[in-house]
Coordinates of C-alpha atoms in Angstrom, one line a residue:
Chain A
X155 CA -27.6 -19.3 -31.3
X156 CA -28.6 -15.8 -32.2
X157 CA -30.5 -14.3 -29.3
X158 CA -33.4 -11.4 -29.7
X159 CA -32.5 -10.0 -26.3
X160 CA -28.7 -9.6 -27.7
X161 CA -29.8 -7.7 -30.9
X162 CA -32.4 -5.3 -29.1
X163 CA -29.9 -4.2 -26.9
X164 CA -27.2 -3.5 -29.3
X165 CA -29.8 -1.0 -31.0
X166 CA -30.1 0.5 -27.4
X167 CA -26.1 0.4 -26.8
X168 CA -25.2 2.2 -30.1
X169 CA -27.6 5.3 -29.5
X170 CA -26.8 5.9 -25.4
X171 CA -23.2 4.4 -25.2
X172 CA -19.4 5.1 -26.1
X173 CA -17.9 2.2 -28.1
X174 CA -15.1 0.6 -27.7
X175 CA -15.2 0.6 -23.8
X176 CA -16.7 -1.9 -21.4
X177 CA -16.4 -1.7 -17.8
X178 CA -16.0 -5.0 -15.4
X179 CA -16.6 -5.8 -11.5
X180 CA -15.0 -8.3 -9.4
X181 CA -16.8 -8.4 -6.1
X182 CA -15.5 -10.6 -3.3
X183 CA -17.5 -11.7 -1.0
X184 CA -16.3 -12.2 2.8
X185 CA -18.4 -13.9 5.7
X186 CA -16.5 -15.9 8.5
X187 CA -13.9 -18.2 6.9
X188 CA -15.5 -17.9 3.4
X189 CA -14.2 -15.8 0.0
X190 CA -16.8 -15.9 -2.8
X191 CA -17.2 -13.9 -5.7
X192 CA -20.4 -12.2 -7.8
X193 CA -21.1 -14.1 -11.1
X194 CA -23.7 -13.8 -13.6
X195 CA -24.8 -17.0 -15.5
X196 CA -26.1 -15.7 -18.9
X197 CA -27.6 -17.5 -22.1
X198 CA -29.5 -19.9 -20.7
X199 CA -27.5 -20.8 -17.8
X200 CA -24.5 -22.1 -20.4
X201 CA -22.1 -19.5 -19.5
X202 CA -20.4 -17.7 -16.2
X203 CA -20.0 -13.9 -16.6
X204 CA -18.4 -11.1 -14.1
X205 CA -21.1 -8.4 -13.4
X206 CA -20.5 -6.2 -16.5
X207 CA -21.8 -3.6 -18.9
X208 CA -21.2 0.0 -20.6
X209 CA -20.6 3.5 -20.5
X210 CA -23.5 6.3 -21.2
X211 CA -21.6 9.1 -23.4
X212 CA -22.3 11.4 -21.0
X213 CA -20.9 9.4 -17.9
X214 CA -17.8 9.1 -16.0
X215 CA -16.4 5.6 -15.8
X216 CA -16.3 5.8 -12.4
X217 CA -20.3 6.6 -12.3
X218 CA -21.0 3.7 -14.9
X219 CA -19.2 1.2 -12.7
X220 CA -21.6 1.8 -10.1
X221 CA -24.8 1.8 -12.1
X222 CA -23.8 -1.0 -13.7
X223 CA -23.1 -2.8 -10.3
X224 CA -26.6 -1.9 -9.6
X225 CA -28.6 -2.6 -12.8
X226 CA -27.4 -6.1 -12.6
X227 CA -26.9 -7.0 -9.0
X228 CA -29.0 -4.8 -6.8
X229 CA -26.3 -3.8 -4.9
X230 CA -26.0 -0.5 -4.1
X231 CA -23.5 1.5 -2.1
X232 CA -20.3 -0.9 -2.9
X233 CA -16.7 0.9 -2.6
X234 CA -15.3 0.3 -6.0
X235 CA -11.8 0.2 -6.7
X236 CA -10.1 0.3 -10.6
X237 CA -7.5 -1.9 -10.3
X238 CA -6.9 -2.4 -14.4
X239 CA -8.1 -2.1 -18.0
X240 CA -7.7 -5.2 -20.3
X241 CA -7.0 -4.4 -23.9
X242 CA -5.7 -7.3 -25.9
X243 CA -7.5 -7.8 -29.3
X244 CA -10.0 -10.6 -29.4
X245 CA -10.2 -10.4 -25.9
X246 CA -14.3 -10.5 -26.0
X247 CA -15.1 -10.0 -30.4
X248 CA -15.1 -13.8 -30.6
X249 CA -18.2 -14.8 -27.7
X250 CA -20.3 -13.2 -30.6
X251 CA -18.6 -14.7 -33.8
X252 CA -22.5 -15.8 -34.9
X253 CA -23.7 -12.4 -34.7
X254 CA -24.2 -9.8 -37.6
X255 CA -20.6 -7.9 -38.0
X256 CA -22.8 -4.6 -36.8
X257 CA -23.8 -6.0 -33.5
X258 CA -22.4 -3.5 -30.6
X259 CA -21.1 -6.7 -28.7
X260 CA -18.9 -7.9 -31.4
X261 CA -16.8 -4.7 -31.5
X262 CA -13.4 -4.8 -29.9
X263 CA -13.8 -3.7 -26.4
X264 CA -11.6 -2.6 -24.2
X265 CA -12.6 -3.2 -20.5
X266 CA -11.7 -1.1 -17.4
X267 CA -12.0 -3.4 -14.3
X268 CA -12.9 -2.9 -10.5
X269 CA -13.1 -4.9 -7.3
X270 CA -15.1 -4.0 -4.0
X271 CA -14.9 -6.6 -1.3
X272 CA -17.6 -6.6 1.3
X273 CA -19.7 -8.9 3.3
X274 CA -21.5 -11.3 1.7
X275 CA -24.8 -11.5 4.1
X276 CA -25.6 -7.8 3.6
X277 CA -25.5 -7.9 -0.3
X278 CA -28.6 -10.4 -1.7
X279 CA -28.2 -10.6 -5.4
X280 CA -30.9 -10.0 -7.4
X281 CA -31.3 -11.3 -11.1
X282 CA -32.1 -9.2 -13.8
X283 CA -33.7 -9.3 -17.6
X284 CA -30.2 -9.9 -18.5
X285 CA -29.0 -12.5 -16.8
X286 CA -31.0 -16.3 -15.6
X287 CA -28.6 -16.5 -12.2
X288 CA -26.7 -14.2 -9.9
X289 CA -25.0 -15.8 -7.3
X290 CA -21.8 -15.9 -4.9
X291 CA -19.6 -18.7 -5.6
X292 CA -16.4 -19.6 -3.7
X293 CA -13.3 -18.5 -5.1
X294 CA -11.9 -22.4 -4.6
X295 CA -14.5 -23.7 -6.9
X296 CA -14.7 -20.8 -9.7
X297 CA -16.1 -22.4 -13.1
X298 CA -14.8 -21.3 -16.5
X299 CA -15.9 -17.9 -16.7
X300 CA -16.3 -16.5 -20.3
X301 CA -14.0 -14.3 -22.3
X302 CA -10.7 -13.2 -20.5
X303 CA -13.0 -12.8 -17.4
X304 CA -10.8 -15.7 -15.5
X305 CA -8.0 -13.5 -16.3
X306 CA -9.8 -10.0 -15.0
X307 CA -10.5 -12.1 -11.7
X308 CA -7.4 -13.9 -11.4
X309 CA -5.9 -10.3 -11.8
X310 CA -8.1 -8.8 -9.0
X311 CA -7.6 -11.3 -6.5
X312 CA -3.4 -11.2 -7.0
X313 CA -4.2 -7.1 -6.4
X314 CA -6.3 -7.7 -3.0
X315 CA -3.6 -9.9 -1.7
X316 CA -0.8 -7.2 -2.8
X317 CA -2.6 -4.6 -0.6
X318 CA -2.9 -6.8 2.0
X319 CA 0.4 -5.9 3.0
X320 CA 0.1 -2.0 2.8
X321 CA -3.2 -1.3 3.7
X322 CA -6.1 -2.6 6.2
X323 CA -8.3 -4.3 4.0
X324 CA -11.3 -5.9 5.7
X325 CA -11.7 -2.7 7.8
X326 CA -15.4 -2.9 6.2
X327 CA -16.1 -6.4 6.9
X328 CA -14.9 -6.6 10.4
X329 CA -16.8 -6.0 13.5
X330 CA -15.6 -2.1 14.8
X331 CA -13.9 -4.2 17.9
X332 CA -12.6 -7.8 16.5
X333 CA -10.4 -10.4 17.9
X334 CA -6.6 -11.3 16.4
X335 CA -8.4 -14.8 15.6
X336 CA -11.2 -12.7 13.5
X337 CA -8.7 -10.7 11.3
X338 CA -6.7 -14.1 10.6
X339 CA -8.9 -15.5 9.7
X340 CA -9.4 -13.1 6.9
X341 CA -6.5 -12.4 5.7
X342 CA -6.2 -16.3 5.4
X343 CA -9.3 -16.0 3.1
X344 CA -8.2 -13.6 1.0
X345 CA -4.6 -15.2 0.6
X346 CA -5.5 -19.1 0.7
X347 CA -3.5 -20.1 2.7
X348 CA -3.3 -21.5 6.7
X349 CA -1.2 -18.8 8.5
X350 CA 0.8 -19.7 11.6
X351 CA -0.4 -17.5 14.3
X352 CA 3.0 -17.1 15.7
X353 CA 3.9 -15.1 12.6
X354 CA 0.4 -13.4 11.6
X355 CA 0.7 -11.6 15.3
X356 CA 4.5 -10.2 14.7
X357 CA 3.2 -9.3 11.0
X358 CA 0.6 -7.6 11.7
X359 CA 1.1 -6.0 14.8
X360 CA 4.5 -4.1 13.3
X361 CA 2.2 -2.6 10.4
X362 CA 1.2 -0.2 14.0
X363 CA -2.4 0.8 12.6
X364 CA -4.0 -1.7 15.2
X365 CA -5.3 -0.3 18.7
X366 CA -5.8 -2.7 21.8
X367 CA -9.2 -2.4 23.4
X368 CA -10.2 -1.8 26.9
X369 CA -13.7 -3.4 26.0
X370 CA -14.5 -7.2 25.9
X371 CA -16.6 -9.3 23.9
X372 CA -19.8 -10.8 26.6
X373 CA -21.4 -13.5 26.6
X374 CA -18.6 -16.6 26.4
X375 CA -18.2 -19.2 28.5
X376 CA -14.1 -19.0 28.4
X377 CA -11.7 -16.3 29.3
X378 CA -13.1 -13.0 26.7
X379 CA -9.9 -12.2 24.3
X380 CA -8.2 -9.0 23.2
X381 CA -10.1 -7.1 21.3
X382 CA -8.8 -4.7 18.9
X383 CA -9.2 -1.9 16.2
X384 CA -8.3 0.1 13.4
X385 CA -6.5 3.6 14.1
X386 CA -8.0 5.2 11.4
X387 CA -5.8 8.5 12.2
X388 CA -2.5 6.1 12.1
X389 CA -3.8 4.5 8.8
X390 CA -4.3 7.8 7.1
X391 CA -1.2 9.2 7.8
X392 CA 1.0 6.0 6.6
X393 CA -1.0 6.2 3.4
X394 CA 0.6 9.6 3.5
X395 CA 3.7 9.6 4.1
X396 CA 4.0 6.0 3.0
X397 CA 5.8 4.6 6.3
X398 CA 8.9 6.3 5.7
Chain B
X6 CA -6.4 28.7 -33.4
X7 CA -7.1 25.9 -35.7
X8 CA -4.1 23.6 -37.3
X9 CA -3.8 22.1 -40.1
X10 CA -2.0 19.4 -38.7
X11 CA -4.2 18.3 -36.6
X12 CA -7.1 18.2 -38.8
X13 CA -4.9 16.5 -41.4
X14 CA -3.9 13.5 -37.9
X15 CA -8.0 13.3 -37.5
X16 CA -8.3 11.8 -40.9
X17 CA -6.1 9.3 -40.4
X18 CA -6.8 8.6 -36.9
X19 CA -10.0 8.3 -37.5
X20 CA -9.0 5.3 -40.6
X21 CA -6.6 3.9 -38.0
X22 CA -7.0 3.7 -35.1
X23 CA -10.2 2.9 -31.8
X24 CA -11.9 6.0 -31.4
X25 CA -12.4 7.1 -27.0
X26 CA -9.4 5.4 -26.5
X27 CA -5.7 7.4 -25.7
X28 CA -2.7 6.2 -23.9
X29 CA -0.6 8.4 -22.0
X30 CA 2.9 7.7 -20.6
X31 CA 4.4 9.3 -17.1
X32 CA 8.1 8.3 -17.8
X33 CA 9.7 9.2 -14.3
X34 CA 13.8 9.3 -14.7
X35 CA 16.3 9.3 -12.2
X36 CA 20.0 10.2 -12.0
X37 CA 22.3 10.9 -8.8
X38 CA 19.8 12.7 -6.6
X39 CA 17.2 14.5 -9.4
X40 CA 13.9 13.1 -10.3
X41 CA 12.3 14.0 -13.5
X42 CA 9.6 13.2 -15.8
X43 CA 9.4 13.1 -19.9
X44 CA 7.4 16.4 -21.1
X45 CA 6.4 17.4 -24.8
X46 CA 5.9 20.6 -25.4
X47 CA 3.2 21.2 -28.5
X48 CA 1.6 24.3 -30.1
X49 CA 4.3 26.1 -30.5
X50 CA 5.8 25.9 -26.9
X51 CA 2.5 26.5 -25.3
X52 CA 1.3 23.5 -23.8
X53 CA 3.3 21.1 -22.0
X54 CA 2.0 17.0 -22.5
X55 CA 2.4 13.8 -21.4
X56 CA 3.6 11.6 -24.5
X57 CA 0.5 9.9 -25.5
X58 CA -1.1 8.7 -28.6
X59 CA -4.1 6.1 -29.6
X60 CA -4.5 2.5 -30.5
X61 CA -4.6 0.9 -33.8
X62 CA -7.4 -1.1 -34.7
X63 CA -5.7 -4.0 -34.9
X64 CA -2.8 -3.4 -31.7
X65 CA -3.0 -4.6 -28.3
X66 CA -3.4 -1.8 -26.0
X67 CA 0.1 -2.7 -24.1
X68 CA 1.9 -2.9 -27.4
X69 CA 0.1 0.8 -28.3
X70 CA 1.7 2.2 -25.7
X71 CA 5.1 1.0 -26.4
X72 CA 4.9 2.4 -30.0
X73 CA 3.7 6.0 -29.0
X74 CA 6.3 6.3 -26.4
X75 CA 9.1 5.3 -29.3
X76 CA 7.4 7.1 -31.8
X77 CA 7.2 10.4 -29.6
X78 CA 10.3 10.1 -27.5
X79 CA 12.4 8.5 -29.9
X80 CA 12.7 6.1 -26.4
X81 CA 12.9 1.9 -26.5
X82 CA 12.8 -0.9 -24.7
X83 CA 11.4 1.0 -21.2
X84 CA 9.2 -1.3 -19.2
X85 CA 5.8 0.6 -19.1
X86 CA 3.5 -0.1 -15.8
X87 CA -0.2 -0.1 -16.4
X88 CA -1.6 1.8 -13.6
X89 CA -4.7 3.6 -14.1
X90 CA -7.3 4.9 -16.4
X91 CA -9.1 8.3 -16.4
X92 CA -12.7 8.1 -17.8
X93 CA -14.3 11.7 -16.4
X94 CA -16.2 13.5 -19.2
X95 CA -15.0 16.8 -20.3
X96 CA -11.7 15.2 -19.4
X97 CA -10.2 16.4 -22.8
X98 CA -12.9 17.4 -25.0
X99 CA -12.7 21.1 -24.4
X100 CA -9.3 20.9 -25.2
X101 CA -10.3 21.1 -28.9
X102 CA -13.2 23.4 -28.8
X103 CA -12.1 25.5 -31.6
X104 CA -12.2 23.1 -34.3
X105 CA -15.2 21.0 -36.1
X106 CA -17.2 18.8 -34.3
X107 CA -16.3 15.6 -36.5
X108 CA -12.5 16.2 -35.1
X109 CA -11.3 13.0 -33.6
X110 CA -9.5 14.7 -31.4
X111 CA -12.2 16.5 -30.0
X112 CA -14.5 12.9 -29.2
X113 CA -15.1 11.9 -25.7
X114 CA -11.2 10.1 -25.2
X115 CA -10.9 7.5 -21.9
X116 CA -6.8 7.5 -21.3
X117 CA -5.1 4.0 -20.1
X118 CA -1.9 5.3 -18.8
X119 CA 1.4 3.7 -17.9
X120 CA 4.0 4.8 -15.6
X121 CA 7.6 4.1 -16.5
X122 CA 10.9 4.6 -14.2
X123 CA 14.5 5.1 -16.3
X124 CA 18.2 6.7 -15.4
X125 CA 17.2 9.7 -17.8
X126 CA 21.1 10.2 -18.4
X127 CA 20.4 6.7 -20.8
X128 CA 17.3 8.6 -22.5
X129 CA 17.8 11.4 -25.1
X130 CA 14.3 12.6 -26.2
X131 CA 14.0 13.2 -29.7
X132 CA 11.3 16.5 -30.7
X133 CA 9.1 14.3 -33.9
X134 CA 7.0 16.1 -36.0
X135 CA 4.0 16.4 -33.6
X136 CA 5.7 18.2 -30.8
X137 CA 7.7 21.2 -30.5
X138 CA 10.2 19.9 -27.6
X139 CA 10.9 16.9 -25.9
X140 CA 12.4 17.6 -22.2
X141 CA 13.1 16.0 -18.5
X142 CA 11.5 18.5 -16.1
X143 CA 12.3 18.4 -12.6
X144 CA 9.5 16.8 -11.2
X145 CA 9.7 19.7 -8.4
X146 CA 8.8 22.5 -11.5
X147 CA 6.2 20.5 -13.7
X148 CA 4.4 23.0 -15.6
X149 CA 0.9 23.5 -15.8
X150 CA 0.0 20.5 -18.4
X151 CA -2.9 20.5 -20.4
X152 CA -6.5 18.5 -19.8
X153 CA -6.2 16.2 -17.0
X154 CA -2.6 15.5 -17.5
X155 CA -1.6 16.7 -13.8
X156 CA -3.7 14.4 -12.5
X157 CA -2.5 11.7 -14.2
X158 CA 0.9 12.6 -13.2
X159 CA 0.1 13.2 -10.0
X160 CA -1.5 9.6 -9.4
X161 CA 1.6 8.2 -11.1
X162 CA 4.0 9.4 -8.5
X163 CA 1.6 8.2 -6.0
X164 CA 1.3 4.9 -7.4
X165 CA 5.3 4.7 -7.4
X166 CA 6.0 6.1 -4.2
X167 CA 3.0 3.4 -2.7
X168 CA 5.3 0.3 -4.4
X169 CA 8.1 1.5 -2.5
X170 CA 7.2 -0.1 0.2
X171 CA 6.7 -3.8 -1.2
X172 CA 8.4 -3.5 -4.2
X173 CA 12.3 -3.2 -5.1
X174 CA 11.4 -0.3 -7.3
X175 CA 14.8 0.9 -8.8
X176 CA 16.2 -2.4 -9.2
X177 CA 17.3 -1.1 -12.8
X178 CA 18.6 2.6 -11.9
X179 CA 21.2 1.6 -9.2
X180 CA 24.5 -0.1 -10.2
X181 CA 24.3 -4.1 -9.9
X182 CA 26.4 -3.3 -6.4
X183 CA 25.4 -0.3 -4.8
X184 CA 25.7 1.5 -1.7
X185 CA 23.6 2.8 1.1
X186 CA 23.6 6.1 0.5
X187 CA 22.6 5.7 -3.2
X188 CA 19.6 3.4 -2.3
X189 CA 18.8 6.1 -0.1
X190 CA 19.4 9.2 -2.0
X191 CA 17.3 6.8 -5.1
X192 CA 14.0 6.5 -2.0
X193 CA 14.8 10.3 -1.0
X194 CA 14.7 11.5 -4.9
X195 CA 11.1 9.5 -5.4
X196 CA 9.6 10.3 -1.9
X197 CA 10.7 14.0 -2.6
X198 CA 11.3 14.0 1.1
X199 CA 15.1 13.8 3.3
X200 CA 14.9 10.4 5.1
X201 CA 16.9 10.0 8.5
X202 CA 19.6 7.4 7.8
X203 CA 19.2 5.2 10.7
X204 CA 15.5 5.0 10.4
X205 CA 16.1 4.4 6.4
X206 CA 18.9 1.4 6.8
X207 CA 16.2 -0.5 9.4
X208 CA 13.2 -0.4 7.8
X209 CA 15.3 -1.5 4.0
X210 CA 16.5 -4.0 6.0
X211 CA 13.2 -5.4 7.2
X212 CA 12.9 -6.4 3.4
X213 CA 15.1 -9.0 3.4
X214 CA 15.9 -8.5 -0.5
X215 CA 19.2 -6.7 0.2
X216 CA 22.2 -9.2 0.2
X217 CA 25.7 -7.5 1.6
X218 CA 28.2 -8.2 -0.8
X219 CA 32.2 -9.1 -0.5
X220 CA 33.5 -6.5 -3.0
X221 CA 34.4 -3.6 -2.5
X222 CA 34.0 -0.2 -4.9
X223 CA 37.8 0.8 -6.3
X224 CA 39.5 4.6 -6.4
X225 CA 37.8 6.1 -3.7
X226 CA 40.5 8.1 -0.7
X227 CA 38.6 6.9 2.1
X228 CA 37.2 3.7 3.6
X229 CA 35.1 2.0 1.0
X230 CA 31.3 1.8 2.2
X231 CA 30.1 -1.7 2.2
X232 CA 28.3 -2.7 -1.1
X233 CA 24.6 -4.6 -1.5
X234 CA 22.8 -6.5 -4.2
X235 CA 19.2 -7.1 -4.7
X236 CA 18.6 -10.8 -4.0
X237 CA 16.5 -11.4 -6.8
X238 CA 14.9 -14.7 -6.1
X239 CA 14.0 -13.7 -2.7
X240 CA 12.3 -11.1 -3.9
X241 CA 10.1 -12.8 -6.5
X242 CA 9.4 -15.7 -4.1
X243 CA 8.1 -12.4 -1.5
X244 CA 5.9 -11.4 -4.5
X245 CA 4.5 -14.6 -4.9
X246 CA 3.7 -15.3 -1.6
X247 CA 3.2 -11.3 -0.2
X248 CA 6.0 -12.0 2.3
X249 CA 3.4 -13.9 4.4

C-alpha cells in the first residue's frame, strides 16, 4: 500500500538530508522492577518501529540523534549513547519494495544506533504526524519490530548488560540515597534474571564506587536500611585509569 | 595541490561505491613489550592516515572493511571490532578544499571504524598504489594524522584499554601457555602504564579465566615460571551471563 505521507516526505528528505545514513534510538525505560522500551507503531498500527529518522547535511550525527529523539517522542534532554552502526545490504531497502525505485526510503541505509536508559514516569510519549502510537512496552513481551530493528535492540540491551559490570549504570534512575534492595533490583531488570542477594552484595560492593550513608530513609514502620551512594570522584577516576 | 590520482579515484568512487560513507581501521599490534598501530603515509610522505576506504554498493559494511584493510595493508584474516562512528561536519571535508566541488572525496563522509589487535612481527604492510608508506608507529610517537583521525585513534585505544577489564583481550598475541610476566608486560604495553606485580596477579586472578597449567617452558637456566592458559569456555559462559 503506497502511502502519500511516505512520498511527501521523501521529496523533503532528498532536499535537507544526507543519504545513505539513518540514525536509530533504543530507549529503555526503568521504574521499580520494570524494563520497557520506546516503540513507534507506524502504517496504520500494522508495524513496530524503534524511534528513528535522518541526518540534515549540515548536522552532526550526534545533534540528529537528539532532534530525532524529540521530533518523534517529545522527549527532550535524554543522555544518548552510540553503541553501533548496522550496515548489512537489505537491511531496511526491502520495507519499501512497493515504492517507486526513487523513493529516499528505499535507498540502502546504513543506520548508526544509540541507547539512553532513563525513568520511565518522567518521559510521556507524545505521538506525532508520523507515527499512530508511541508507547513503552516491556522488554519481556517485545512484538516483531520491523527491519533488522529486533536486531539493533537485541544488540543494545546485550551492550547495557556488558556495562553493567564496568560502570554504574542506573546512577540517573536511582534516588541520590538508595537502598542495596533498590539497586538490585535494577540490575536484575536490566539483566533478566533473579540475583541471589548473597552474591549481588560481594559483587557490587568490590566494584568500591559505592558510599554508605549516615542518613536514613523516614517514614517505615520497620528497622530503616542502609542507604547508599555513588562516589562520583571514585567512579571518574576508575573510568580513568581503568581499575588497574 | 591538486592530483590526478585522486580525481581519476572520484570517478570511480563515485560509480562504485555509497557516497557519506568511509571506514577506517585502527590496527593496534603488539610484540614483547612495544605497542604500535598501522599508519599510511600519502601525498608524498606528508600526511600520515588511518587505512580506510569506502563501501561498494553492493558490500556489507563489515565485509568493506575487511577488503580495504587487505587492499591497503596487504594484511588478512585480522578480526576487525566495530566500535564507533564519527559523524561531525567538517570532519573531512576541508581536507580536500583545493579540488572541485563535485570531488567525492571532498562530500560530507560519516566514518564506521574498526579497531583490530595483532602480534605486528606476523604483519608486513605492503605500500599499494594509493599510499606512499605503510608503517607500525609506536603508539607513544603517533604523528599528527590528518582530519579527525587522532580522534579516532584516540577512542580506539580507549575502547581497548576499557575491555581489559571484562574481556581476555590478547587471547591471540600471547603463546597458547604463557607466563605472568608476559600477560603483564601484554596489560602494561596496552595501558601504557607500569603495573605493580602483586596488585596485577590479584586482580587477573579475580577473572577466573586463567587456568595454571602442568608444563613447564624448556631451555631456560633458572627455575621455570609457572605457565597459564585461557580457559576458554569459562570465559564465554562469563560473557554470556556478565559474570553475574
Amino acid at each position: 500500500m503506497i502511502s502519500e505521507r511516505v512520498l511527501k516526505n521523501s521529496e523533503e528528505f532528498w532536499a535537507t538530508c544526507i543519504p545513505h545514513l539513518s540514525v536509530d534510538n533504543v530507549i529503555f525505560g526503568f521504574h521499580d522492577t520494570q524494563l520497557k522500551v520506546l516503540l513507534l507503531q507506524i502504517n496504520e498500527d500494522r508495524d513496530w518501529i524503534l524511534p528513528g529518522g535522518y541526518v540534515r547535511k549540515n548536522e552532526n550525527v550526534n545533534d540528529a540523534v537528539k532532534r530525532v529523539l524529540k521530533e518523534r517522542t517529545g522527549a527532550d534532554n535524554i543522555f544518548l549513547q552510540q553503541f553501533a552502526t548496522f550496515g548489512d545490504v537489505n537491511r531496511s531497502e526491502a520495507f519499501f519494495k512497493e515504492y517507486p525505485d526513487d523513493l529516499w526510503h528505499k535507498q540502502r541505509f546504513i543506520s548508526t544506533s544509540y541507547y539512553a536508559l532513563v525513568d520511565y514516569t518522567t518521559v510521556v510519549p507524545v505521538t506525532d504526524e508520523f507515527s499512530d502510537a508511541c508507547k513503552w512496552v516491556n522488554v519481556e513481551e517485545i512484538p516483531n519490530l520491523v527491519m533488522d530493528h529486533t536486531s539493533i535492540l537485541k544488540k543494545a540491551l546485550e551492550v547495557l548488560r556488558e556495562q553493567l559490570i564496568y560502570k554504574p549504570i542506573g546512577y540517573n534512575l536511582l534516588p541520590e540515597e538508595f537502598t542495596l534492595t533498590e539497586l538490585q533490583r535494577l540490575y536484575e531488570a536490566i539483566l533478566g534474571i533473579k540475583l541471589n542477594r548473597g552474591n549481588f552484595y560481594r559483587r557490587v560492593m568490590k566494584f568500591g564506587i559505592l558510599i554508605k550513608s549516615d542518613n536514613v530513609r523516614r517514614g517505615g514502620a520497620h528497622k530503616s536500611p542502609d542507604l547508599y551512594k555513588f562516589d562520583q570522584a571514585k567512579y571518574h577516576e576508575s573510568l580513568k585509569s581503568y581499575s588497574w
